XYZ file of C-alpha atoms in Angstrom:
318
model
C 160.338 82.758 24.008
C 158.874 79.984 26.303
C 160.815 77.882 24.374
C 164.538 79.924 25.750
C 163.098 80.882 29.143
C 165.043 77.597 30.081
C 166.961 77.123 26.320
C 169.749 74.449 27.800
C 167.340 72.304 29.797
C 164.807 72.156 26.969
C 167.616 71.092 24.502
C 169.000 68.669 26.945
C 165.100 67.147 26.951
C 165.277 66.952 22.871
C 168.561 65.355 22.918
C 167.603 62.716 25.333
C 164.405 62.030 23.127
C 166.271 61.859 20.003
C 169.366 59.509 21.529
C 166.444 57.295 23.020
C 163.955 57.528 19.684
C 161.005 58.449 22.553
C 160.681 61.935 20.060
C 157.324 62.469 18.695
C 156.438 65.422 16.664
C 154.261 67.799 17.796
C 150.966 69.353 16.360
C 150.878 71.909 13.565
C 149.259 75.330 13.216
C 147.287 75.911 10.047
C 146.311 79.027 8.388
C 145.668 80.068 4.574
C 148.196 82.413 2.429
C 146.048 84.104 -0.439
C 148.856 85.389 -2.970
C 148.449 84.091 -6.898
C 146.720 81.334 -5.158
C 145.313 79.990 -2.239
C 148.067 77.824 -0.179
C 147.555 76.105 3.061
C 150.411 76.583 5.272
C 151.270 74.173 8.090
C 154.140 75.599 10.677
C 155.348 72.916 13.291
C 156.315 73.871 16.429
C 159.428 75.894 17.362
C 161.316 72.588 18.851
C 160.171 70.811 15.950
C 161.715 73.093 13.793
C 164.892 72.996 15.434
C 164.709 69.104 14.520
C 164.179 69.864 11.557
C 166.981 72.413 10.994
C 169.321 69.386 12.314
C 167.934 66.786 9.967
C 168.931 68.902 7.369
C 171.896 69.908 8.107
C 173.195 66.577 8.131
C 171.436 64.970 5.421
C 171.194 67.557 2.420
C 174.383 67.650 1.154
C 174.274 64.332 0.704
C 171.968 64.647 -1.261
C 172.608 68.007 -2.966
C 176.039 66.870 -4.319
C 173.540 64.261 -6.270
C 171.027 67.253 -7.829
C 171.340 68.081 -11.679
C 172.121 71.733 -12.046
C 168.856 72.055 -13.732
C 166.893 71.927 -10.777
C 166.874 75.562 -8.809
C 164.841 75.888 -5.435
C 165.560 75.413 -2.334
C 169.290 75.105 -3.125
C 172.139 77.020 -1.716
C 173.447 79.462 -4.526
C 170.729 78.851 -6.878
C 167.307 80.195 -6.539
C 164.731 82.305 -8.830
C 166.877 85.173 -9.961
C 169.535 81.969 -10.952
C 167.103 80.405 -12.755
C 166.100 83.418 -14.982
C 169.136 84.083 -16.194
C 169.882 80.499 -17.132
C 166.614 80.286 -18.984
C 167.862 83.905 -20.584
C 171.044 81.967 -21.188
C 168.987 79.053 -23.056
C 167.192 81.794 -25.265
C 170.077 83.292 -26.136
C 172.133 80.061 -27.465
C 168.887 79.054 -28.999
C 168.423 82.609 -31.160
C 172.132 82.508 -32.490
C 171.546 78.610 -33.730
C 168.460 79.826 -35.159
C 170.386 82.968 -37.193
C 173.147 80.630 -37.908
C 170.516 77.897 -39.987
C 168.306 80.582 -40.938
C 169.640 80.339 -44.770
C 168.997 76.784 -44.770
C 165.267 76.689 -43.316
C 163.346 79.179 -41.271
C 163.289 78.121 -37.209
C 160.965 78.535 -34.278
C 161.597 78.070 -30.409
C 158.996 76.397 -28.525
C 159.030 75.983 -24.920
C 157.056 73.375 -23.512
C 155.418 74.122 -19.668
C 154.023 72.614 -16.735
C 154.054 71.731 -13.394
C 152.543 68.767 -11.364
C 149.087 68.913 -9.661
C 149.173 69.437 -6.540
C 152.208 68.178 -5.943
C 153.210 68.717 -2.135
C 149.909 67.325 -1.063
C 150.879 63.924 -3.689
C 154.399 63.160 -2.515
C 153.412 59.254 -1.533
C 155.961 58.924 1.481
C 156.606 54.888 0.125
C 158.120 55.990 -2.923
C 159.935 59.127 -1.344
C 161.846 56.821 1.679
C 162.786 54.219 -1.183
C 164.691 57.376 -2.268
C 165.499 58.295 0.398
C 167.308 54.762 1.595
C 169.542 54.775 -1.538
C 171.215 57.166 0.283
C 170.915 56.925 3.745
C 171.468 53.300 5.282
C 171.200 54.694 9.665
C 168.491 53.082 10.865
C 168.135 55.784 13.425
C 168.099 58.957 10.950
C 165.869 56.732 8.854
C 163.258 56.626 12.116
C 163.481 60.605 12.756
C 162.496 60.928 8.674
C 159.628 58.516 9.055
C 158.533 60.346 12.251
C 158.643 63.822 10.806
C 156.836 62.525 7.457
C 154.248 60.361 9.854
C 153.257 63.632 11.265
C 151.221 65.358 8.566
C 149.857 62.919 6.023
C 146.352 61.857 3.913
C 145.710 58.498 2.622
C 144.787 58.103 -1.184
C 143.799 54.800 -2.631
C 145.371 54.350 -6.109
C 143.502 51.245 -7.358
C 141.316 49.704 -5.073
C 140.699 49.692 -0.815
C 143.827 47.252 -0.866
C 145.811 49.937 -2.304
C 145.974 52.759 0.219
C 149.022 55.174 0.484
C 150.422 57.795 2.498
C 150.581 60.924 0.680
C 151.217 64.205 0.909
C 154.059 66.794 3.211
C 153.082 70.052 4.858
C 154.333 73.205 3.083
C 155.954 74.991 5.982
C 158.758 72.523 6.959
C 162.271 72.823 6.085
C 162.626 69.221 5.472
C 159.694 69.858 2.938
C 161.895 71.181 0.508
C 164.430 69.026 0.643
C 162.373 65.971 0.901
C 160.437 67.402 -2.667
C 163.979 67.909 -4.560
C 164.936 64.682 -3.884
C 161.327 63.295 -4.980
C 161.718 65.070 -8.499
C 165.408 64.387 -8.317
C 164.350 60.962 -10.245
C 162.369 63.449 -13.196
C 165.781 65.270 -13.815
C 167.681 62.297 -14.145
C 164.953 60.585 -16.319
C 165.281 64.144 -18.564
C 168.806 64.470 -18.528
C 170.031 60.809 -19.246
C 166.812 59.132 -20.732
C 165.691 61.791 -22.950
C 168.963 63.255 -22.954
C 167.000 67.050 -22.965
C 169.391 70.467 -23.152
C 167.484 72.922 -22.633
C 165.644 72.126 -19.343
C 165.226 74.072 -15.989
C 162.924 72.860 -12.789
C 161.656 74.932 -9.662
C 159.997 72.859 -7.552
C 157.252 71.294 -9.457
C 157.733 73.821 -12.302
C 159.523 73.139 -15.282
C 160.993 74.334 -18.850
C 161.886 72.536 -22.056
C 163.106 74.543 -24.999
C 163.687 73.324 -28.633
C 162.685 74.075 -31.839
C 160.658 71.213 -32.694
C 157.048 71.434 -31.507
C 155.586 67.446 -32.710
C 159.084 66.441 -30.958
C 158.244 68.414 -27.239
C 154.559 67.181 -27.627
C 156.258 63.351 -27.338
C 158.873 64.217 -24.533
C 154.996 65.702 -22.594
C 153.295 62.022 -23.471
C 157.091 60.353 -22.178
C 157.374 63.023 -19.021
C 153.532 62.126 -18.224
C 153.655 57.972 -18.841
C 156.915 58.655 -16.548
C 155.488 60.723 -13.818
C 152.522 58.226 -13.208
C 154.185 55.196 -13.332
C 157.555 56.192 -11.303
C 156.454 58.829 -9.076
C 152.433 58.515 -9.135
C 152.328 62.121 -9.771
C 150.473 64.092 -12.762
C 150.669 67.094 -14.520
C 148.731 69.970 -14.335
C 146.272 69.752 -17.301
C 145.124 73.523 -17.342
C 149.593 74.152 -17.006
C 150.860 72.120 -19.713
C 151.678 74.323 -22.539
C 153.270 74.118 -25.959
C 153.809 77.507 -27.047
C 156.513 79.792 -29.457
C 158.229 81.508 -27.300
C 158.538 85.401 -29.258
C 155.789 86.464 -26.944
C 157.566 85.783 -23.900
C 157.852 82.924 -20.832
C 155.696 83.793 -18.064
C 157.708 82.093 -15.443
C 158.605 83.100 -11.787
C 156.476 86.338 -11.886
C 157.883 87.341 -14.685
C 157.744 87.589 -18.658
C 161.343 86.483 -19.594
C 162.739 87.568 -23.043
C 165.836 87.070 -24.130
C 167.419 90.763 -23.127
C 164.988 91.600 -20.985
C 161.968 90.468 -17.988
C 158.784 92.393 -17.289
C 156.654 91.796 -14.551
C 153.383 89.885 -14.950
C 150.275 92.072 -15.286
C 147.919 90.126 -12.572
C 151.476 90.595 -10.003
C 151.109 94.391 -10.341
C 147.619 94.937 -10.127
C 148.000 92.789 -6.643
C 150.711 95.027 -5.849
C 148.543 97.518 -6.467
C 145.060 96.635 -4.426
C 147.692 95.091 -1.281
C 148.963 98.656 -1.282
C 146.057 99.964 -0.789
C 144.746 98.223 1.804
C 147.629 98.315 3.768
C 147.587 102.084 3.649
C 143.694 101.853 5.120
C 144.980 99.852 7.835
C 148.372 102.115 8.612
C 145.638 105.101 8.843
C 143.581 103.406 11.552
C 146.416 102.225 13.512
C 146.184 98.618 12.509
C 149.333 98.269 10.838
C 152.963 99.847 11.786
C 154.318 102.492 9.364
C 157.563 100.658 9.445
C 155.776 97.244 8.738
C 154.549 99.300 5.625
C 157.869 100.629 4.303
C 159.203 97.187 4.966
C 156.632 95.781 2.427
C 157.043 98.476 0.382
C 161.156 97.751 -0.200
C 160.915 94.189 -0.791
C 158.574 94.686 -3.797
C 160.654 97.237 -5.303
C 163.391 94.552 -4.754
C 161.140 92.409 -6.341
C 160.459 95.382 -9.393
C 164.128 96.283 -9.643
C 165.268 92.812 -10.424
C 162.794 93.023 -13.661
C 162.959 95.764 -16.524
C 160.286 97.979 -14.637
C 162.062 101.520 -14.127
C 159.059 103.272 -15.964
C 156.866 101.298 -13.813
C 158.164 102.634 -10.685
C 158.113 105.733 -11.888
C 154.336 105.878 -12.545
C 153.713 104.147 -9.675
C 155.933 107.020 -7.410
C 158.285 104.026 -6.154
Protein backbone atom coordinates (compact mmCIF):
# COMPACT_ATOMS: atom_id res chain seq x y z
CA UNK A 1 0.00 0.00 0.00
CA UNK A 2 2.70 2.67 0.84
CA UNK A 3 4.40 1.23 -1.80
CA UNK A 4 1.17 2.42 -4.64
CA UNK A 5 0.17 5.51 -2.66
CA UNK A 6 2.56 7.11 -5.35
CA UNK A 7 3.01 3.59 -7.68
CA UNK A 8 4.49 5.65 -10.95
CA UNK A 9 6.92 7.87 -9.06
CA UNK A 10 8.23 4.98 -6.97
CA UNK A 11 8.78 2.88 -10.19
CA UNK A 12 10.29 5.78 -11.95
CA UNK A 13 12.87 5.85 -8.66
CA UNK A 14 13.63 1.88 -9.29
CA UNK A 15 14.16 2.37 -12.87
CA UNK A 16 16.56 5.16 -12.46
CA UNK A 17 18.49 2.95 -9.82
CA UNK A 18 18.57 0.00 -11.96
CA UNK A 19 19.65 2.07 -15.42
CA UNK A 20 22.37 3.77 -13.11
CA UNK A 21 23.39 0.33 -11.00
CA UNK A 22 22.96 2.84 -7.65
CA UNK A 23 20.14 -0.24 -6.60
CA UNK A 24 20.84 -1.84 -3.38
CA UNK A 25 18.62 -4.40 -1.90
CA UNK A 26 16.85 -3.81 0.96
CA UNK A 27 16.57 -5.65 4.40
CA UNK A 28 14.61 -8.85 4.93
CA UNK A 29 11.92 -9.87 7.41
CA UNK A 30 12.43 -13.19 9.14
CA UNK A 31 10.03 -15.41 10.79
CA UNK A 32 9.82 -19.38 11.32
CA UNK A 33 7.19 -21.77 9.36
CA UNK A 34 6.67 -24.99 11.60
CA UNK A 35 5.01 -27.56 9.04
CA UNK A 36 6.95 -31.22 8.67
CA UNK A 37 9.80 -29.12 9.71
CA UNK A 38 11.04 -26.08 10.97
CA UNK A 39 11.95 -23.54 7.93
CA UNK A 40 13.23 -20.08 8.25
CA UNK A 41 11.60 -17.85 5.88
CA UNK A 42 13.20 -14.61 4.66
CA UNK A 43 10.61 -12.17 2.58
CA UNK A 44 12.39 -9.07 0.92
CA UNK A 45 10.72 -6.11 0.58
CA UNK A 46 7.75 -5.38 -1.73
CA UNK A 47 10.09 -3.25 -4.31
CA UNK A 48 12.55 -5.85 -4.01
CA UNK A 49 10.27 -8.29 -5.05
CA UNK A 50 9.17 -6.50 -7.95
CA UNK A 51 13.04 -6.73 -8.96
CA UNK A 52 12.93 -9.80 -8.53
CA UNK A 53 9.78 -10.66 -10.54
CA UNK A 54 11.74 -8.72 -13.50
CA UNK A 55 14.96 -10.64 -13.14
CA UNK A 56 13.07 -13.52 -13.75
CA UNK A 57 11.13 -12.82 -16.23
CA UNK A 58 13.89 -12.15 -18.40
CA UNK A 59 16.34 -14.62 -17.45
CA UNK A 60 14.42 -18.04 -16.78
CA UNK A 61 13.59 -19.14 -19.92
CA UNK A 62 16.82 -19.01 -20.80
CA UNK A 63 17.50 -21.11 -18.70
CA UNK A 64 14.40 -23.34 -18.54
CA UNK A 65 14.67 -24.30 -22.26
CA UNK A 66 18.16 -25.89 -20.81
CA UNK A 67 16.32 -28.07 -17.72
CA UNK A 68 16.03 -31.99 -18.16
CA UNK A 69 12.41 -32.94 -17.91
CA UNK A 70 13.33 -34.82 -14.87
CA UNK A 71 13.58 -31.99 -12.75
CA UNK A 72 9.86 -30.69 -11.51
CA UNK A 73 9.63 -27.53 -9.14
CA UNK A 74 9.40 -24.36 -9.66
CA UNK A 75 8.71 -24.90 -13.38
CA UNK A 76 5.85 -23.71 -15.42
CA UNK A 77 3.59 -26.83 -16.25
CA UNK A 78 5.32 -29.17 -14.07
CA UNK A 79 5.01 -29.24 -10.39
CA UNK A 80 4.13 -31.99 -7.56
CA UNK A 81 0.96 -33.50 -8.91
CA UNK A 82 3.35 -33.78 -12.45
CA UNK A 83 5.82 -35.40 -10.75
CA UNK A 84 3.61 -38.17 -9.16
CA UNK A 85 2.27 -39.33 -11.99
CA UNK A 86 5.58 -39.59 -13.80
CA UNK A 87 7.02 -41.53 -10.93
CA UNK A 88 3.49 -43.68 -11.26
CA UNK A 89 4.47 -43.77 -14.90
CA UNK A 90 8.11 -45.20 -13.94
CA UNK A 91 6.39 -47.94 -11.67
CA UNK A 92 4.26 -48.92 -14.09
CA UNK A 93 6.90 -49.56 -17.10
CA UNK A 94 9.04 -51.05 -14.43
CA UNK A 95 6.15 -53.82 -13.20
CA UNK A 96 5.36 -54.93 -16.90
CA UNK A 97 9.39 -55.50 -17.56
CA UNK A 98 9.38 -57.27 -14.42
CA UNK A 99 6.15 -59.72 -15.57
CA UNK A 100 7.65 -59.88 -18.93
CA UNK A 101 11.32 -61.58 -17.40
CA UNK A 102 9.59 -63.09 -14.63
CA UNK A 103 10.01 -66.75 -16.35
CA UNK A 104 13.55 -66.16 -16.74
CA UNK A 105 14.52 -64.90 -13.06
CA UNK A 106 12.42 -63.42 -10.32
CA UNK A 107 12.82 -59.25 -10.17
CA UNK A 108 12.67 -56.55 -7.54
CA UNK A 109 12.33 -52.63 -7.89
CA UNK A 110 14.39 -50.62 -5.70
CA UNK A 111 14.22 -47.00 -5.49
CA UNK A 112 17.05 -45.26 -4.21
CA UNK A 113 16.25 -41.69 -2.05
CA UNK A 114 17.63 -38.62 -0.86
CA UNK A 115 17.95 -35.17 -0.81
CA UNK A 116 20.88 -32.74 0.00
CA UNK A 117 21.50 -31.26 3.50
CA UNK A 118 20.51 -28.28 3.88
CA UNK A 119 20.71 -27.32 0.68
CA UNK A 120 19.33 -23.62 0.26
CA UNK A 121 21.45 -22.49 3.12
CA UNK A 122 24.77 -24.43 0.97
CA UNK A 123 24.28 -22.96 -2.48
CA UNK A 124 28.10 -21.37 -2.55
CA UNK A 125 27.20 -18.22 -4.78
CA UNK A 126 31.03 -18.82 -6.67
CA UNK A 127 30.00 -21.93 -8.10
CA UNK A 128 26.27 -20.83 -8.79
CA UNK A 129 27.42 -17.36 -10.97
CA UNK A 130 30.03 -19.68 -12.88
CA UNK A 131 26.66 -21.20 -13.91
CA UNK A 132 25.15 -18.70 -14.16
CA UNK A 133 27.76 -16.81 -16.77
CA UNK A 134 27.57 -19.78 -19.21
CA UNK A 135 24.54 -18.33 -19.95
CA UNK A 136 24.33 -14.89 -19.39
CA UNK A 137 27.36 -12.72 -20.79
CA UNK A 138 25.45 -8.67 -19.71
CA UNK A 139 27.59 -7.34 -17.46
CA UNK A 140 24.76 -5.31 -16.10
CA UNK A 141 22.15 -8.30 -15.41
CA UNK A 142 25.23 -10.09 -14.12
CA UNK A 143 25.60 -6.99 -11.34
CA UNK A 144 21.68 -7.05 -10.36
CA UNK A 145 22.29 -11.17 -9.74
CA UNK A 146 25.35 -10.51 -7.64
CA UNK A 147 23.46 -7.75 -5.77
CA UNK A 148 20.37 -9.77 -5.03
CA UNK A 149 22.64 -12.93 -4.01
CA UNK A 150 25.08 -10.32 -1.91
CA UNK A 151 22.07 -9.55 0.10
CA UNK A 152 21.45 -12.61 2.26
CA UNK A 153 24.54 -14.75 2.62
CA UNK A 154 26.90 -16.82 5.46
CA UNK A 155 30.45 -17.54 5.00
CA UNK A 156 31.68 -21.26 5.39
CA UNK A 157 35.31 -22.15 5.26
CA UNK A 158 35.80 -25.42 3.29
CA UNK A 159 39.47 -26.20 4.07
CA UNK A 160 41.22 -23.79 5.95
CA UNK A 161 40.76 -19.63 6.95
CA UNK A 162 42.15 -19.10 3.27
CA UNK A 163 39.25 -20.88 2.00
CA UNK A 164 36.16 -18.89 2.89
CA UNK A 165 32.94 -18.89 0.69
CA UNK A 166 29.75 -17.30 0.29
CA UNK A 167 27.02 -19.62 0.84
CA UNK A 168 23.71 -19.94 1.19
CA UNK A 169 20.08 -17.98 -0.57
CA UNK A 170 17.04 -16.98 1.45
CA UNK A 171 13.97 -19.21 0.97
CA UNK A 172 11.36 -16.59 0.21
CA UNK A 173 12.72 -15.06 -3.06
CA UNK A 174 11.53 -15.80 -6.42
CA UNK A 175 14.92 -15.75 -7.83
CA UNK A 176 15.57 -18.50 -5.11
CA UNK A 177 14.04 -21.01 -7.07
CA UNK A 178 15.30 -20.38 -10.09
CA UNK A 179 18.75 -19.70 -8.96
CA UNK A 180 18.52 -23.55 -7.06
CA UNK A 181 17.28 -25.32 -10.49
CA UNK A 182 19.94 -24.05 -12.24
CA UNK A 183 22.48 -25.07 -9.30
CA UNK A 184 21.23 -28.82 -9.52
CA UNK A 185 20.75 -28.33 -13.22
CA UNK A 186 24.59 -29.68 -13.36
CA UNK A 187 23.28 -33.12 -11.06
CA UNK A 188 20.65 -33.87 -13.86
CA UNK A 189 22.94 -33.59 -16.55
CA UNK A 190 25.69 -35.56 -14.64
CA UNK A 191 22.58 -38.37 -14.17
CA UNK A 192 21.23 -38.22 -17.44
CA UNK A 193 24.43 -38.22 -19.72
CA UNK A 194 27.19 -39.56 -17.26
CA UNK A 195 25.35 -42.26 -15.66
CA UNK A 196 23.00 -42.35 -18.37
CA UNK A 197 20.00 -43.12 -15.43
CA UNK A 198 16.10 -43.78 -16.76
CA UNK A 199 14.27 -43.80 -14.20
CA UNK A 200 15.06 -40.51 -12.34
CA UNK A 201 12.84 -37.57 -11.06
CA UNK A 202 14.18 -34.33 -8.89
CA UNK A 203 12.12 -31.68 -6.79
CA UNK A 204 14.24 -29.33 -5.58
CA UNK A 205 16.82 -31.07 -3.60
CA UNK A 206 14.73 -34.28 -3.62
CA UNK A 207 15.29 -37.00 -5.82
CA UNK A 208 14.28 -40.65 -7.23
CA UNK A 209 16.20 -43.44 -8.91
CA UNK A 210 14.39 -46.62 -9.80
CA UNK A 211 15.92 -49.96 -11.05
CA UNK A 212 16.00 -53.29 -10.20
CA UNK A 213 19.43 -53.73 -9.16
CA UNK A 214 20.10 -52.79 -5.54
CA UNK A 215 24.48 -53.35 -5.39
CA UNK A 216 24.13 -51.27 -8.84
CA UNK A 217 21.95 -48.00 -7.11
CA UNK A 218 24.26 -48.35 -3.98
CA UNK A 219 27.32 -47.32 -6.65
CA UNK A 220 25.31 -44.58 -8.63
CA UNK A 221 24.76 -43.12 -4.32
CA UNK A 222 28.86 -43.43 -3.82
CA UNK A 223 29.12 -41.68 -7.79
CA UNK A 224 26.04 -39.02 -6.99
CA UNK A 225 27.90 -38.28 -3.50
CA UNK A 226 31.87 -38.15 -4.85
CA UNK A 227 29.92 -35.85 -7.54
CA UNK A 228 27.97 -33.60 -5.33
CA UNK A 229 31.11 -32.71 -3.14
CA UNK A 230 33.50 -32.22 -5.60
CA UNK A 231 31.26 -30.23 -8.33
CA UNK A 232 28.75 -28.56 -6.32
CA UNK A 233 30.24 -28.76 -2.57
CA UNK A 234 26.97 -30.02 -1.52
CA UNK A 235 26.11 -33.40 0.51
CA UNK A 236 23.49 -35.64 1.00
CA UNK A 237 21.32 -36.06 3.68
CA UNK A 238 22.70 -39.06 5.67
CA UNK A 239 19.49 -39.82 7.83
CA UNK A 240 17.53 -39.37 3.78
CA UNK A 241 19.48 -41.62 1.73
CA UNK A 242 17.60 -44.74 1.29
CA UNK A 243 17.84 -47.99 -0.63
CA UNK A 244 14.65 -49.62 -0.29
CA UNK A 245 12.06 -52.25 -2.46
CA UNK A 246 9.61 -50.34 -3.40
CA UNK A 247 6.14 -52.93 -2.79
CA UNK A 248 5.60 -50.98 0.36
CA UNK A 249 5.26 -47.78 -1.23
CA UNK A 250 7.40 -44.25 -2.01
CA UNK A 251 6.80 -41.79 0.57
CA UNK A 252 7.41 -38.81 -1.57
CA UNK A 253 5.64 -35.35 -1.78
CA UNK A 254 3.23 -36.12 1.15
CA UNK A 255 2.29 -38.97 -0.18
CA UNK A 256 2.70 -42.93 -0.37
CA UNK A 257 2.83 -43.48 -4.21
CA UNK A 258 1.92 -46.99 -5.58
CA UNK A 259 1.64 -47.82 -8.78
CA UNK A 260 -2.47 -47.39 -9.15
CA UNK A 261 -2.86 -45.55 -6.38
CA UNK A 262 -1.36 -42.56 -3.52
CA UNK A 263 -2.35 -42.37 0.13
CA UNK A 264 -1.57 -39.68 2.26
CA UNK A 265 1.26 -39.90 4.80
CA UNK A 266 0.16 -40.77 8.36
CA UNK A 267 2.28 -37.88 10.32
CA UNK A 268 0.40 -35.26 7.31
CA UNK A 269 -3.02 -36.27 8.70
CA UNK A 270 -2.54 -36.33 12.21
CA UNK A 271 -1.16 -32.51 11.58
CA UNK A 272 -4.19 -31.98 9.70
CA UNK A 273 -5.81 -33.13 12.42
CA UNK A 274 -4.26 -31.15 15.69
CA UNK A 275 -4.06 -27.65 13.05
CA UNK A 276 -7.79 -28.21 12.85
CA UNK A 277 -8.24 -28.10 16.04
CA UNK A 278 -6.61 -25.31 17.05
CA UNK A 279 -7.85 -23.25 14.52
CA UNK A 280 -11.37 -24.03 15.62
CA UNK A 281 -10.23 -22.74 19.41
CA UNK A 282 -9.13 -19.65 17.89
CA UNK A 283 -12.39 -19.11 15.37
CA UNK A 284 -14.43 -19.54 18.84
CA UNK A 285 -12.64 -16.69 20.59
CA UNK A 286 -12.66 -14.41 17.75
CA UNK A 287 -9.04 -14.78 16.85
CA UNK A 288 -9.38 -16.21 13.58
CA UNK A 289 -12.09 -15.37 10.66
CA UNK A 290 -14.61 -18.14 9.87
CA UNK A 291 -13.85 -17.58 6.27
CA UNK A 292 -10.00 -17.77 6.94
CA UNK A 293 -11.10 -21.25 8.38
CA UNK A 294 -13.13 -22.62 5.46
CA UNK A 295 -10.38 -21.30 3.28
CA UNK A 296 -7.91 -23.68 5.08
CA UNK A 297 -10.26 -26.14 5.25
CA UNK A 298 -10.70 -26.38 1.06
CA UNK A 299 -7.18 -26.35 0.23
CA UNK A 300 -6.50 -29.51 2.31
CA UNK A 301 -9.29 -31.33 0.89
CA UNK A 302 -7.65 -30.19 -2.42
CA UNK A 303 -4.72 -31.49 -1.03
CA UNK A 304 -6.86 -35.04 0.15
CA UNK A 305 -8.75 -35.26 -3.12
CA UNK A 306 -5.70 -35.37 -5.26
CA UNK A 307 -4.67 -38.71 -3.16
CA UNK A 308 -6.87 -42.00 -2.83
CA UNK A 309 -8.46 -40.66 0.53
CA UNK A 310 -12.40 -40.69 -0.11
CA UNK A 311 -12.89 -42.95 3.07
CA UNK A 312 -10.71 -40.60 4.82
CA UNK A 313 -12.83 -37.69 4.26
CA UNK A 314 -15.55 -39.42 5.07
CA UNK A 315 -14.48 -40.28 8.65
CA UNK A 316 -13.10 -37.18 9.04
CA UNK A 317 -16.81 -35.35 7.95
CA UNK A 318 -14.87 -33.47 4.99
Amino acid sequence: MELSYRLEENLLRLQRELLNQTYHHGPYREFVVSDSKKRRIKAAPFRDRIVHHALCNIIEPIFDKGFTHHSYACRYGKGTHQTIKKLQKYIEKLDRFRERRQENAPLKTYCLQGDISKYFDSIDHQVLLELIKKKIGDQKTIWLIEEILGSCYSRKIYKNLFDVKKVGIPIGNLTSQLFANIYLNKLDQFVKHQLKIKYYLRYMDDFLILDFSKNKLHQIKSRLQKFLKNELRLELNPRKINIFPIKNGIYFLGYCIFRDYKLLRKDTVRRFIKRTKFYQKRVSLGLMSKEKFATFLQSWIAYAEFGNSWRLRKRLNL
